[in-house]
mmCIF file of C-alpha atoms and ligand atoms in Angstrom:
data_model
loop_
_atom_site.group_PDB
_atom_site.id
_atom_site.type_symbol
_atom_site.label_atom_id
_atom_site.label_comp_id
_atom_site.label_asym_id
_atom_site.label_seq_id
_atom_site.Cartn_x
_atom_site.Cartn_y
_atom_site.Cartn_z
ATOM 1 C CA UNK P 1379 74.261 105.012 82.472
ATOM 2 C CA UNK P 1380 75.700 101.532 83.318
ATOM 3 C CA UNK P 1381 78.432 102.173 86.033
ATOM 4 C CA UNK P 1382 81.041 99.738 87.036
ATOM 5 C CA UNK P 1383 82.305 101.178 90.717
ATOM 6 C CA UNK P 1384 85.267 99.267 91.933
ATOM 7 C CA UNK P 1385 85.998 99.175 95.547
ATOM 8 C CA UNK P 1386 83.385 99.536 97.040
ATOM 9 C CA UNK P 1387 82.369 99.176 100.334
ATOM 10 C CA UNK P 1388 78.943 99.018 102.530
ATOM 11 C CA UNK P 1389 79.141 102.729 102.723
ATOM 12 C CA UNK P 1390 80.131 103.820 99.099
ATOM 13 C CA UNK P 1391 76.429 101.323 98.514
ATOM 14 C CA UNK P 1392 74.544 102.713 100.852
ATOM 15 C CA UNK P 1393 75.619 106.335 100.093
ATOM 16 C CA UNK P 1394 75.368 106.317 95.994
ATOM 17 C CA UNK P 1395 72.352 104.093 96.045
ATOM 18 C CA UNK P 1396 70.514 107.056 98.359
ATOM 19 C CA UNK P 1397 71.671 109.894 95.968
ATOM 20 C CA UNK P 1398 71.134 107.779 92.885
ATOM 21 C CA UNK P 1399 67.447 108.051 93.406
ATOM 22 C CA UNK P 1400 67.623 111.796 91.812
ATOM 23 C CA UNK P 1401 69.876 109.984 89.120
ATOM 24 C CA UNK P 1402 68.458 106.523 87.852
ATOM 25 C CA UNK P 1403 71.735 105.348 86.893
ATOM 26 C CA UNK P 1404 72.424 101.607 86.583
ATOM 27 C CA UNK P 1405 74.972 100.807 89.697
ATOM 28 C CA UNK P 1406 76.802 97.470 90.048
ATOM 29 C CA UNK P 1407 78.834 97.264 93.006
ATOM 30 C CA UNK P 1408 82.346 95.699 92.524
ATOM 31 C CA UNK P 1409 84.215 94.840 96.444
ATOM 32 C CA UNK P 1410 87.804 94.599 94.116
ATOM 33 C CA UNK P 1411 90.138 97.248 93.605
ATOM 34 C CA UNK P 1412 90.418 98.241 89.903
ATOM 35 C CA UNK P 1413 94.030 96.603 88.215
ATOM 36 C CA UNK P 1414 94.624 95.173 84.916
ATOM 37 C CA UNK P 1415 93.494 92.023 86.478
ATOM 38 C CA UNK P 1416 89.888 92.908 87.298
ATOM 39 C CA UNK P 1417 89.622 95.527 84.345
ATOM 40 C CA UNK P 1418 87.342 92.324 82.948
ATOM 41 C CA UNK P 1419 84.600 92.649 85.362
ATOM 42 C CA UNK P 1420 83.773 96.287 83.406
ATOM 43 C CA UNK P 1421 82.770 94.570 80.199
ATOM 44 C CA UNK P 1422 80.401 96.917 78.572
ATOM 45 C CA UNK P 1423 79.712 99.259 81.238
ATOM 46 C CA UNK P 1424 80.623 102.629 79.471
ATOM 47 C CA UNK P 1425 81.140 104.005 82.714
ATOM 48 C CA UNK P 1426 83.984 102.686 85.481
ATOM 49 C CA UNK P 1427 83.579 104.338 88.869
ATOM 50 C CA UNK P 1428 87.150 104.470 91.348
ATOM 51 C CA UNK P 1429 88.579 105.779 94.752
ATOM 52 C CA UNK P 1430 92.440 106.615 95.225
ATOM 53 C CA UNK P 1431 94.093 102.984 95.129
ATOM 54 C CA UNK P 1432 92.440 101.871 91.742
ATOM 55 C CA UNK P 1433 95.156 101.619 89.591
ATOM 56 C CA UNK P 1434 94.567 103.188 86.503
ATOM 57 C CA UNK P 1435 97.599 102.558 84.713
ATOM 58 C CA UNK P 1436 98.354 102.848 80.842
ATOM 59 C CA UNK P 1437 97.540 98.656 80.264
ATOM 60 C CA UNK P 1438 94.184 99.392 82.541
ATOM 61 C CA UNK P 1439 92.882 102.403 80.743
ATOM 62 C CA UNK P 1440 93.488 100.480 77.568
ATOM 63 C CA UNK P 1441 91.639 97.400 78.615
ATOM 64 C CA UNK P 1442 88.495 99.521 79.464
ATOM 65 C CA UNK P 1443 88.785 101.718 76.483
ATOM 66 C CA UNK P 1444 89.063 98.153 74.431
ATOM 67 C CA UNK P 1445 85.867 96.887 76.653
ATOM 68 C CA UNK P 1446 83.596 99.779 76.023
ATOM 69 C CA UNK P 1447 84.445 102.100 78.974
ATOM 70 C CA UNK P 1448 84.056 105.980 78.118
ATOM 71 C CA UNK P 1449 84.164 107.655 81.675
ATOM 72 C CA UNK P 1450 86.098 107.100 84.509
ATOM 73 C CA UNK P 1451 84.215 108.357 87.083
ATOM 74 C CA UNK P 1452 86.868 109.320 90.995
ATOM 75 C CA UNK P 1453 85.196 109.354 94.021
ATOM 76 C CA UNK P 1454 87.888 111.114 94.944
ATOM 77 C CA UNK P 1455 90.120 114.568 94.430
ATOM 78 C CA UNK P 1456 93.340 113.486 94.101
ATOM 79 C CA UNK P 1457 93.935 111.768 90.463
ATOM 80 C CA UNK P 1458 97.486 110.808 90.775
ATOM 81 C CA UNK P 1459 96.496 107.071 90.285
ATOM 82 C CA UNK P 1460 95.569 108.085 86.529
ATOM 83 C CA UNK P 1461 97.681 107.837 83.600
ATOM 84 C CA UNK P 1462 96.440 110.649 81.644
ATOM 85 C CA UNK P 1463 98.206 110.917 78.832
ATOM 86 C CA UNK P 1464 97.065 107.403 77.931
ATOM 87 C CA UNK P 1465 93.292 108.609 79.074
ATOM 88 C CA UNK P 1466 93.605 111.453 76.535
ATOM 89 C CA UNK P 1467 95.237 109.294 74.247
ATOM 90 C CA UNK P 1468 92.344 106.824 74.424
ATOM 91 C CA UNK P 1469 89.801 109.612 74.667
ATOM 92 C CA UNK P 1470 88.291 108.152 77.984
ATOM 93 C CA UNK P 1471 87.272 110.972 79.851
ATOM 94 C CA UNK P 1472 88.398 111.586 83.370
ATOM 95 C CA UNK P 1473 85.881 113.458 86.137
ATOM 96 C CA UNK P 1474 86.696 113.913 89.623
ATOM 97 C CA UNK P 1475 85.096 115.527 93.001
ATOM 98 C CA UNK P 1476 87.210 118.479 93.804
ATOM 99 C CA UNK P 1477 85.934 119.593 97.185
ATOM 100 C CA UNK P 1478 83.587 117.325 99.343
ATOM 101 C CA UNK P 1479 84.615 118.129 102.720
ATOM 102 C CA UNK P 1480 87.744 120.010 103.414
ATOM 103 C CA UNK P 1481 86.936 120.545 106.511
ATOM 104 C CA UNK P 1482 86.626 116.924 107.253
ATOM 105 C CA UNK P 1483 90.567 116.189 106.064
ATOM 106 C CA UNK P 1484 91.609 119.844 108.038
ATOM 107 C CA UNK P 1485 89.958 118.054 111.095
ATOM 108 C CA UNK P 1486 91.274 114.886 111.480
ATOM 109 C CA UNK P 1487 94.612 116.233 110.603
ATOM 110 C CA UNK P 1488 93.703 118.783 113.737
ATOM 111 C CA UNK P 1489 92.608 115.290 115.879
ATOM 112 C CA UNK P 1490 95.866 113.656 114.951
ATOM 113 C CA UNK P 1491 97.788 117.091 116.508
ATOM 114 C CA UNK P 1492 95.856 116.843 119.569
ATOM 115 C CA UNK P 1493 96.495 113.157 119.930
ATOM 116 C CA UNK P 1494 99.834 113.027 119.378
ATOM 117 C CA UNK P 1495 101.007 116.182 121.921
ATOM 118 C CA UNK P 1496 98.815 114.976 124.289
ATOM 119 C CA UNK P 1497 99.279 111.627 123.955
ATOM 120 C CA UNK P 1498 95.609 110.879 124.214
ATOM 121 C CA UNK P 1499 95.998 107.250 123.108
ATOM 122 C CA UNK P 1500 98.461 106.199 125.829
ATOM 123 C CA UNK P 1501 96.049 107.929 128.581
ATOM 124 C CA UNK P 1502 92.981 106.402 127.365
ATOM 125 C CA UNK P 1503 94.925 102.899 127.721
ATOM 126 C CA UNK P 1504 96.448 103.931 130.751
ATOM 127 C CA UNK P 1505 93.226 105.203 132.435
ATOM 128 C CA UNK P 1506 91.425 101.669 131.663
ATOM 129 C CA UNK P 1507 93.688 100.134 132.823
ATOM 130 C CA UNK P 1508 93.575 101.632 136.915
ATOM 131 C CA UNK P 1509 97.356 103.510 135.680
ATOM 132 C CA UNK P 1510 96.490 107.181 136.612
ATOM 133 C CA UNK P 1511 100.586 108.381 136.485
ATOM 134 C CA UNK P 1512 101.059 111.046 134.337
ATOM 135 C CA UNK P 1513 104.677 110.280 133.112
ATOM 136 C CA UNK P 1514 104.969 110.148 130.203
ATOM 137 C CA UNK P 1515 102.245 112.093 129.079
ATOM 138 C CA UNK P 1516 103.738 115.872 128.817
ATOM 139 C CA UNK P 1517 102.952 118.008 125.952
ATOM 140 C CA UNK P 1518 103.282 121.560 124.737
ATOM 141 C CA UNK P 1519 100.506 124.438 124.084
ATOM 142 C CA UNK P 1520 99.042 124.948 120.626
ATOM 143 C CA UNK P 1521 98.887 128.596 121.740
ATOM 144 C CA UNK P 1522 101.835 130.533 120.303
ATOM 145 C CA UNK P 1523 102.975 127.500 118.588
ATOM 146 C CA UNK P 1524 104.668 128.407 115.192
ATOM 147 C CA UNK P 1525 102.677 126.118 112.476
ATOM 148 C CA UNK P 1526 103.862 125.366 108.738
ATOM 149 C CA UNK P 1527 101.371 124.359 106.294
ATOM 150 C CA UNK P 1528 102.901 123.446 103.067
ATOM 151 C CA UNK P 1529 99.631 123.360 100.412
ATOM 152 C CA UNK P 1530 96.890 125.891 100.998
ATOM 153 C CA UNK P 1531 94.078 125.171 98.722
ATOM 154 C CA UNK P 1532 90.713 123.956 100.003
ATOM 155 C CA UNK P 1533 92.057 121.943 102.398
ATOM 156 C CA UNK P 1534 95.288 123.770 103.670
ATOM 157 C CA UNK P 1535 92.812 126.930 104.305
ATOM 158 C CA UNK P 1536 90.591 125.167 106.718
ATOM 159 C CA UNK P 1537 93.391 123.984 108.478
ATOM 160 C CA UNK P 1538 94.864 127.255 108.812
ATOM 161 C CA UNK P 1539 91.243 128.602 109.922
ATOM 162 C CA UNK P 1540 91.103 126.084 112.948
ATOM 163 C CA UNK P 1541 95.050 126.447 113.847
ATOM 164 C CA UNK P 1542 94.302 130.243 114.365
ATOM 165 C CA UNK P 1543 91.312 129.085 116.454
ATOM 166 C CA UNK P 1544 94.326 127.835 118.801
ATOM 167 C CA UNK P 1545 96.579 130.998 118.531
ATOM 168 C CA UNK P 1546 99.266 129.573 116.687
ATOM 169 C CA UNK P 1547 101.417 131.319 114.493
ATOM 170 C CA UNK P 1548 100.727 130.439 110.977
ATOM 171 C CA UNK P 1549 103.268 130.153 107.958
ATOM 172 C CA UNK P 1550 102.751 128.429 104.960
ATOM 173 C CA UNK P 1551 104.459 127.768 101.520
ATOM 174 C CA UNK P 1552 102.575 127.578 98.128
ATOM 175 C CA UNK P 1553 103.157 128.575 94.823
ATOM 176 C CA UNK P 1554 100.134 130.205 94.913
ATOM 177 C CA UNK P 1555 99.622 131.941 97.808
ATOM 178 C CA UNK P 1556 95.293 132.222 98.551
ATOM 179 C CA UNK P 1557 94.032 135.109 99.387
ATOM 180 C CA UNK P 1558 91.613 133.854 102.139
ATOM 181 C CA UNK P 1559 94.823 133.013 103.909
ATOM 182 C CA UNK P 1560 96.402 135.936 103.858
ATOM 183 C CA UNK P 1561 93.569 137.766 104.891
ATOM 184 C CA UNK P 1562 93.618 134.802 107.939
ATOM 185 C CA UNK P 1563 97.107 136.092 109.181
ATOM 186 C CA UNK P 1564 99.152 133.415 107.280
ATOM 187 C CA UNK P 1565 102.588 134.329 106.082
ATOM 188 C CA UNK P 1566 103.825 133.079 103.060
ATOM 189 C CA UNK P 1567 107.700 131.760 103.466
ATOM 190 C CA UNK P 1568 110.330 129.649 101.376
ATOM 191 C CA UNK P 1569 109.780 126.195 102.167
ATOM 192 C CA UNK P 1570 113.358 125.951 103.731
ATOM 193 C CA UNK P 1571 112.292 128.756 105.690
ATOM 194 C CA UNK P 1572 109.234 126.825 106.963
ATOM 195 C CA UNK P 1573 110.953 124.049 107.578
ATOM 196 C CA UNK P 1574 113.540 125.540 109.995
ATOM 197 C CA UNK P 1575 110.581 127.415 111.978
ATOM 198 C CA UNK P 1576 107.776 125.257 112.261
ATOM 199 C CA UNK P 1577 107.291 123.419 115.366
ATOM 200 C CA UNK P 1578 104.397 121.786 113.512
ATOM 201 C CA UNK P 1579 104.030 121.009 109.713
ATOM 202 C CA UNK P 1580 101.054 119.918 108.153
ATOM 203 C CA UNK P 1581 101.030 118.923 104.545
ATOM 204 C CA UNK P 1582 97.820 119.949 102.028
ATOM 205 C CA UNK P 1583 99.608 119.998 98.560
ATOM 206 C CA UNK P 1584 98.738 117.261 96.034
ATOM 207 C CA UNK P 1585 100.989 114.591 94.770
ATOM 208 C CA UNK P 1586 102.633 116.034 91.710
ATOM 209 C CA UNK P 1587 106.215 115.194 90.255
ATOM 210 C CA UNK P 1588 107.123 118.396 91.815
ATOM 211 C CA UNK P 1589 105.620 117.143 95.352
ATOM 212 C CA UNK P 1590 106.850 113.731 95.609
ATOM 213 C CA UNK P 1591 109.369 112.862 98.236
ATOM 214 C CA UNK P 1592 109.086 116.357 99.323
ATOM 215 C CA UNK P 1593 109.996 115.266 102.691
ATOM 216 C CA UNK P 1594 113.053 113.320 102.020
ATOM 217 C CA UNK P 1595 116.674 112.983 104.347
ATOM 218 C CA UNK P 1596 117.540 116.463 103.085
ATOM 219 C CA UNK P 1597 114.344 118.929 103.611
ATOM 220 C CA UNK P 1598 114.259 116.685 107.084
ATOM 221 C CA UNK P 1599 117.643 117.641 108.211
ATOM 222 C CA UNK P 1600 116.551 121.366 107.829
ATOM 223 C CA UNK P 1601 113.808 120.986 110.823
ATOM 224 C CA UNK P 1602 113.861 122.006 114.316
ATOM 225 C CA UNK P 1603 114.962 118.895 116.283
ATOM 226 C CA UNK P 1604 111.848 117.111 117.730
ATOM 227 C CA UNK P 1605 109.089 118.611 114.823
ATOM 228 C CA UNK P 1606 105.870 117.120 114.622
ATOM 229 C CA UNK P 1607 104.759 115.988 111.005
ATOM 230 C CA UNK P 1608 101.316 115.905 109.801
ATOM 231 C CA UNK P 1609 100.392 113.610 105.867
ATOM 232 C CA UNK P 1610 96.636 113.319 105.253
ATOM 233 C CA UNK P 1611 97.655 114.537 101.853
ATOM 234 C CA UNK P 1612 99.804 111.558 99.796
ATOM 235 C CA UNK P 1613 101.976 108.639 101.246
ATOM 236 C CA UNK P 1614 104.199 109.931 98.599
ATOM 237 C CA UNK P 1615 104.900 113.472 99.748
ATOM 238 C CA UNK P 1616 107.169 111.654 102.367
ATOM 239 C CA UNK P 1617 110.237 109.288 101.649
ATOM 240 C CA UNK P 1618 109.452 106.548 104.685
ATOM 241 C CA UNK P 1619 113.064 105.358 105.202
ATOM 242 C CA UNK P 1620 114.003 109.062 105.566
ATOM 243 C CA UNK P 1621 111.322 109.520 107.784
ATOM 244 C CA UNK P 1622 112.321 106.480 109.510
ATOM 245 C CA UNK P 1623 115.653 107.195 109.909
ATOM 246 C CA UNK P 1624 114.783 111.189 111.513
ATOM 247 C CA UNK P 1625 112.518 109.141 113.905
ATOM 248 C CA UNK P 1626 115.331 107.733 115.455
ATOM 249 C CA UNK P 1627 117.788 110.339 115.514
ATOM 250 C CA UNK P 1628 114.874 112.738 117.030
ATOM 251 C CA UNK P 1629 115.081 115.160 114.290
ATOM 252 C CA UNK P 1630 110.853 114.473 113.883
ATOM 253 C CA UNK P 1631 109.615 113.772 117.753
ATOM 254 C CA UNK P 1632 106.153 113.177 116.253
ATOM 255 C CA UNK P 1633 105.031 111.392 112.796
ATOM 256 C CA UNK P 1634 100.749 111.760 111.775
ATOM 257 C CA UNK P 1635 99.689 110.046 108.745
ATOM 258 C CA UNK P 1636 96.848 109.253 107.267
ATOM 259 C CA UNK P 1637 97.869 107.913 104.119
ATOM 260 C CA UNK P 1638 101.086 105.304 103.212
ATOM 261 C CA UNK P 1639 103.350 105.226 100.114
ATOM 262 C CA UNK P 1640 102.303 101.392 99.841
ATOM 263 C CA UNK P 1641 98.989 101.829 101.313
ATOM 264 C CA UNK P 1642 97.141 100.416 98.291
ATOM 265 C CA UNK P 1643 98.389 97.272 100.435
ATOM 266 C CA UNK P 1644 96.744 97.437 103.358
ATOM 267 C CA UNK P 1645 94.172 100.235 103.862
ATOM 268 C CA UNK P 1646 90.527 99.700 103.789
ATOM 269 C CA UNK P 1647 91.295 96.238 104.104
ATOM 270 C CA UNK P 1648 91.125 93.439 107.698
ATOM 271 C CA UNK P 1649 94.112 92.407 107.813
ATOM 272 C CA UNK P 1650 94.046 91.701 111.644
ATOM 273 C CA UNK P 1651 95.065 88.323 110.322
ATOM 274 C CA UNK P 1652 97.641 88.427 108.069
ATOM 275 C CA UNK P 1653 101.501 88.818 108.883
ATOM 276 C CA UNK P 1654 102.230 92.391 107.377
ATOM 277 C CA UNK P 1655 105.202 92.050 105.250
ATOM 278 C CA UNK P 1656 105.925 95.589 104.526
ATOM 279 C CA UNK P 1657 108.522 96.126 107.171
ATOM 280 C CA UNK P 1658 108.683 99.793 106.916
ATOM 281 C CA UNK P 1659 104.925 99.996 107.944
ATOM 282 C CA UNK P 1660 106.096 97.577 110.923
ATOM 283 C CA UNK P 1661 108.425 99.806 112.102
ATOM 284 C CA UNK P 1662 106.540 102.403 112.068
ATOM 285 C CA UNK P 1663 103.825 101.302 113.757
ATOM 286 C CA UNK P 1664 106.439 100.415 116.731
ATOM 287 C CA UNK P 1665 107.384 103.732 117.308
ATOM 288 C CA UNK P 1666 105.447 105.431 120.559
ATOM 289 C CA UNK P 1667 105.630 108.643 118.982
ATOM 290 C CA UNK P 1668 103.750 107.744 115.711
ATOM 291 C CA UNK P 1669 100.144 107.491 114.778
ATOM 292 C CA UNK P 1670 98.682 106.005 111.378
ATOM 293 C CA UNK P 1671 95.252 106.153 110.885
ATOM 294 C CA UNK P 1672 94.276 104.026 107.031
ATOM 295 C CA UNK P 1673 93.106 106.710 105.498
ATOM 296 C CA UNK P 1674 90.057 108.105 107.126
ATOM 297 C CA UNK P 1675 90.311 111.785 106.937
ATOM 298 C CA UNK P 1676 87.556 112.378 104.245
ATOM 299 C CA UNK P 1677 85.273 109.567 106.244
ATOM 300 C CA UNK P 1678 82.404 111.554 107.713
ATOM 301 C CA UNK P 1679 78.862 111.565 106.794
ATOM 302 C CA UNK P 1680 78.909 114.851 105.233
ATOM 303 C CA UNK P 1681 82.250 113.856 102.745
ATOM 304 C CA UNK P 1682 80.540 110.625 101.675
ATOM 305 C CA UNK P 1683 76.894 112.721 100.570
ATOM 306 C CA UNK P 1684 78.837 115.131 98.833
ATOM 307 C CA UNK P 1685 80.989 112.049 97.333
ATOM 308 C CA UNK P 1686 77.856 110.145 95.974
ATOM 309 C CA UNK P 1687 75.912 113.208 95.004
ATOM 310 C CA UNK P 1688 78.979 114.602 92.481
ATOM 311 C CA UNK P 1689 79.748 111.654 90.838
ATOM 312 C CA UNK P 1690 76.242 110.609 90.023
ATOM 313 C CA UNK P 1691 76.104 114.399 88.496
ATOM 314 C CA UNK P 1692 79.803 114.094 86.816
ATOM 315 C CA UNK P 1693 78.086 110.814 85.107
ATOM 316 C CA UNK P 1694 74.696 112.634 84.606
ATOM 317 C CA UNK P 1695 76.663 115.445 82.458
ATOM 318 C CA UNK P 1696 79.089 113.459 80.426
ATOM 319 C CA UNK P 1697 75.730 111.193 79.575
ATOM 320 C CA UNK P 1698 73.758 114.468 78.558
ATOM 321 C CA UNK P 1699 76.842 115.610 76.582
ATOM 322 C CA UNK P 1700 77.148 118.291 78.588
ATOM 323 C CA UNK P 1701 80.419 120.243 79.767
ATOM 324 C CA UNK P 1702 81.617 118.520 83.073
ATOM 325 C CA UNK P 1703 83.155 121.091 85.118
ATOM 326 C CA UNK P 1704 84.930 118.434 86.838
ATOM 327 C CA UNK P 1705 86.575 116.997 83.904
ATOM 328 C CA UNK P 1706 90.221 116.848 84.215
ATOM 329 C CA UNK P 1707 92.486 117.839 81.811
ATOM 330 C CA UNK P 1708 95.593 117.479 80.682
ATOM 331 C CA UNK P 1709 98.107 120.461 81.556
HETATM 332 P P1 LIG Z 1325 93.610 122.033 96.431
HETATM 333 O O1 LIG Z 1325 93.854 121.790 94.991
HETATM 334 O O2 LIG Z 1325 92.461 122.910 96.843
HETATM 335 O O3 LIG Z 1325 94.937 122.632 97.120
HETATM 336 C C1 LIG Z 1325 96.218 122.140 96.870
HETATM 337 C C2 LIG Z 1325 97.189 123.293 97.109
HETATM 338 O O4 LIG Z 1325 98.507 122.772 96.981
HETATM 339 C C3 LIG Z 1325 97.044 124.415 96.091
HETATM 340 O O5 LIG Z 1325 96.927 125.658 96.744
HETATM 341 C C4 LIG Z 1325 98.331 124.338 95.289
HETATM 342 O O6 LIG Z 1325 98.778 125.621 94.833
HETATM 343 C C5 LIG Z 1325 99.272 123.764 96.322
HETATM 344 N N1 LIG Z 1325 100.492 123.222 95.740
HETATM 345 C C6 LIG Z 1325 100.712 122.752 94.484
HETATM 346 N N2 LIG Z 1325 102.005 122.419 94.333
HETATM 347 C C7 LIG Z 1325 102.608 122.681 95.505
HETATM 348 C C8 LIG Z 1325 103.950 122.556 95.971
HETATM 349 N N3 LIG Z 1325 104.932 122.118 95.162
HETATM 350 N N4 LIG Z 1325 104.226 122.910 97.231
HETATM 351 C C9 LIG Z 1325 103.254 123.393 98.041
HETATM 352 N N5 LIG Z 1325 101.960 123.538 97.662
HETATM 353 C C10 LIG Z 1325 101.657 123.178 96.415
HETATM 354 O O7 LIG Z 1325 93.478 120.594 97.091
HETATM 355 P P2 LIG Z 1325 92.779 120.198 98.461
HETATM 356 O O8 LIG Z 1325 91.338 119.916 98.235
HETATM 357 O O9 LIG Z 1325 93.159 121.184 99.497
HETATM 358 O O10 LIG Z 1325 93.473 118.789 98.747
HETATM 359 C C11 LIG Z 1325 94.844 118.664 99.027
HETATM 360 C C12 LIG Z 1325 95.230 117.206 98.989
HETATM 361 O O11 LIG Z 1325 94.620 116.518 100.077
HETATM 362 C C13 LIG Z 1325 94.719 116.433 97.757
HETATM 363 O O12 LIG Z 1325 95.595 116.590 96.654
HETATM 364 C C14 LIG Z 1325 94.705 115.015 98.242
HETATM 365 O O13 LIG Z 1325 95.936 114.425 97.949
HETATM 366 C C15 LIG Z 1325 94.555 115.138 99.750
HETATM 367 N N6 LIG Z 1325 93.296 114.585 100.252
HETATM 368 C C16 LIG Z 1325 93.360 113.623 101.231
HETATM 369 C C17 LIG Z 1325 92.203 113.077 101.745
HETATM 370 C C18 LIG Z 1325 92.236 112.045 102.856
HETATM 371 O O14 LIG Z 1325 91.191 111.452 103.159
HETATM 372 N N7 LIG Z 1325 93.346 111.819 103.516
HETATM 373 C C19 LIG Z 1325 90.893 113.475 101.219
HETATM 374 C C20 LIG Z 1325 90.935 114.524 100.231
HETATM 375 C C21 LIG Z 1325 92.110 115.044 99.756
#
């Protein structure tokens, strides 16, 4: 089929055109993101290929369904950049990649742990730079350390799996409590509950209506004073001013993310040369205690094979006319 695939990169190319061999789909690489704006550039390609900051908004999805498009193809898991009651009301079908590395999202979200209670980016500064003091620099063990992990679905499991690797105690909140889990040594507590315990909190739940802003001024009052907080879920799970604001009072003494509310602004872009003018994302990045990464977690070789090799078959069933398991559906 003839696939439009917005955003792309070097890697998305090099990675689909590899796996595309078993395929022998038409690809045409597009560098912009996907917006009403370069919805154009998909003329007659009945298949449009996205990652998470396409916007596929209700005047989007009707400018490809007016141009031809049939299948919007993710690259990614999350679909919460998809209008899809207008999808279902244009009949454009919507596939996705569920699972293509959980592990690599539960590890980097274990790297940012390390390198925040350790501090590993001052010492590696310090250290080139002939400063061999250790003030500064204290952390705490991992071992016994009481660990809340709010979503624990492909993602939220590994995560738990390494954590126990540590000896940490493990509590988590889901309204669906997995098994696998359970069976880990993971108990299953209120989320108010988890909040006043954790020492750590890691978040693996999607960005719903339900999720959104679960970290606000209120649910951050409720932690232990100096909490560390772990997103390489949604920017939108956290509200930034409130997040901002328990920075400076103490309330969170450590702040990991991988992923910004306004991120479709700046990630995956060089911007090394632009003034920034989102000044929350400024004052964030002054903070000594906080580390942002532009959303990198999935970014290993492993993620990007299993990336390329699903979507080319999520494209290879809708063109058969077969049953994508992948589709997603309105609730
Ligand atoms: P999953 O669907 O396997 O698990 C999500 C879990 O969240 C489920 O167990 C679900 O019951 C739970 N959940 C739903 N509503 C909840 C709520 N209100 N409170 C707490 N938990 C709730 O998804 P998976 O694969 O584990 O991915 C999780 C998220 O990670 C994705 O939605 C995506 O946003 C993010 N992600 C980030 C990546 C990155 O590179 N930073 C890459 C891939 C995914």
């Amino acid at each position: 089929m003839k696939v439009a695939i917005f955003s792309s990169k070097s890697y998305d190319q090099e990675f689909l055109d590899a796996a595309n061999t078993n395929y022998g789909h038409e690809l045409v690489f597009f560098e912009p993101r996907l917006t009403a704006a370069t919805a154009p550039l998909a003329k007659d390609f009945s298949v449009v290929c996205v990652f998470i900051n396409d916007q596929l908004d209700a005047e989007t999805l009707e400018i490809l369904a007016a141009q031809g498009t049939q299948l919007v193809a993710l690259r990614s898991a999350g679909f919460n950049n998809v209008d899809l009651v207008k999808a279902a009301e244009l009949d454009l079908t919507i596939v996705r990649v569920p699972a293509y590395s959980p592990y690599a999202v539960a590890e980097h979200a274990v790297g940012m742990i390390l390198m925040l209670n350790r501090k590993l980016y001052r010492a590696y500064n310090r250290v080139r730079d002939d400063n061999f003091s250790l003030e500064g620099l204290l952390g705490f063990d991992l071992h016994n350390c009481p660990v809340g992990i709010v979503g624990t679905g492909k993602i939220g499991q590994c995560f738990a799996q390494i954590m126990k690797g540590f000896g940490c105690q493990l509590f988590a909140y889901d309204p669906y409590p997995n098994p696998a889990c359970i069976e880990l040594g993971v108990t299953y507590i209120a989320l108010d509950d988890l909040l006043a315990q954790a020492k750590i909190i890691s978040l693996h739940c999607p960005l719903i209506p339900e999720t959104h802003h679960i970290i606000n001024a209120q649910t951050l009052a409720a932690l232990q004073p100096g909490t560390m907080l772990i997103n390489t879920s949604r920017g939108g799970l956290i509200d930034t001013p409130a997040a901002i604001g328990a920075i400076k009072s103490g309330q969170l003494g450590y702040l990991g993310i991988d992923v910004y509310e306004q991120e479709e602004h700046l990630f995956f872009e060089d911007l090394s040369d632009t003034v920034i003018q989102d000044d929350h994302f400024q004052l964030l990045q002054s903070f000594p205690n906080v580390l942002i990464t532009a959303h990198q977690a999935f970014f290993t070789r492993n993620a990007l094979e299993n990336i390329a090799n699903t979507t080319l078959s999520n494209i290879a069933d809708f063109a058969a006319g077969c049953p994508c398991v992948n589709q997603v559906k309105l609730t």
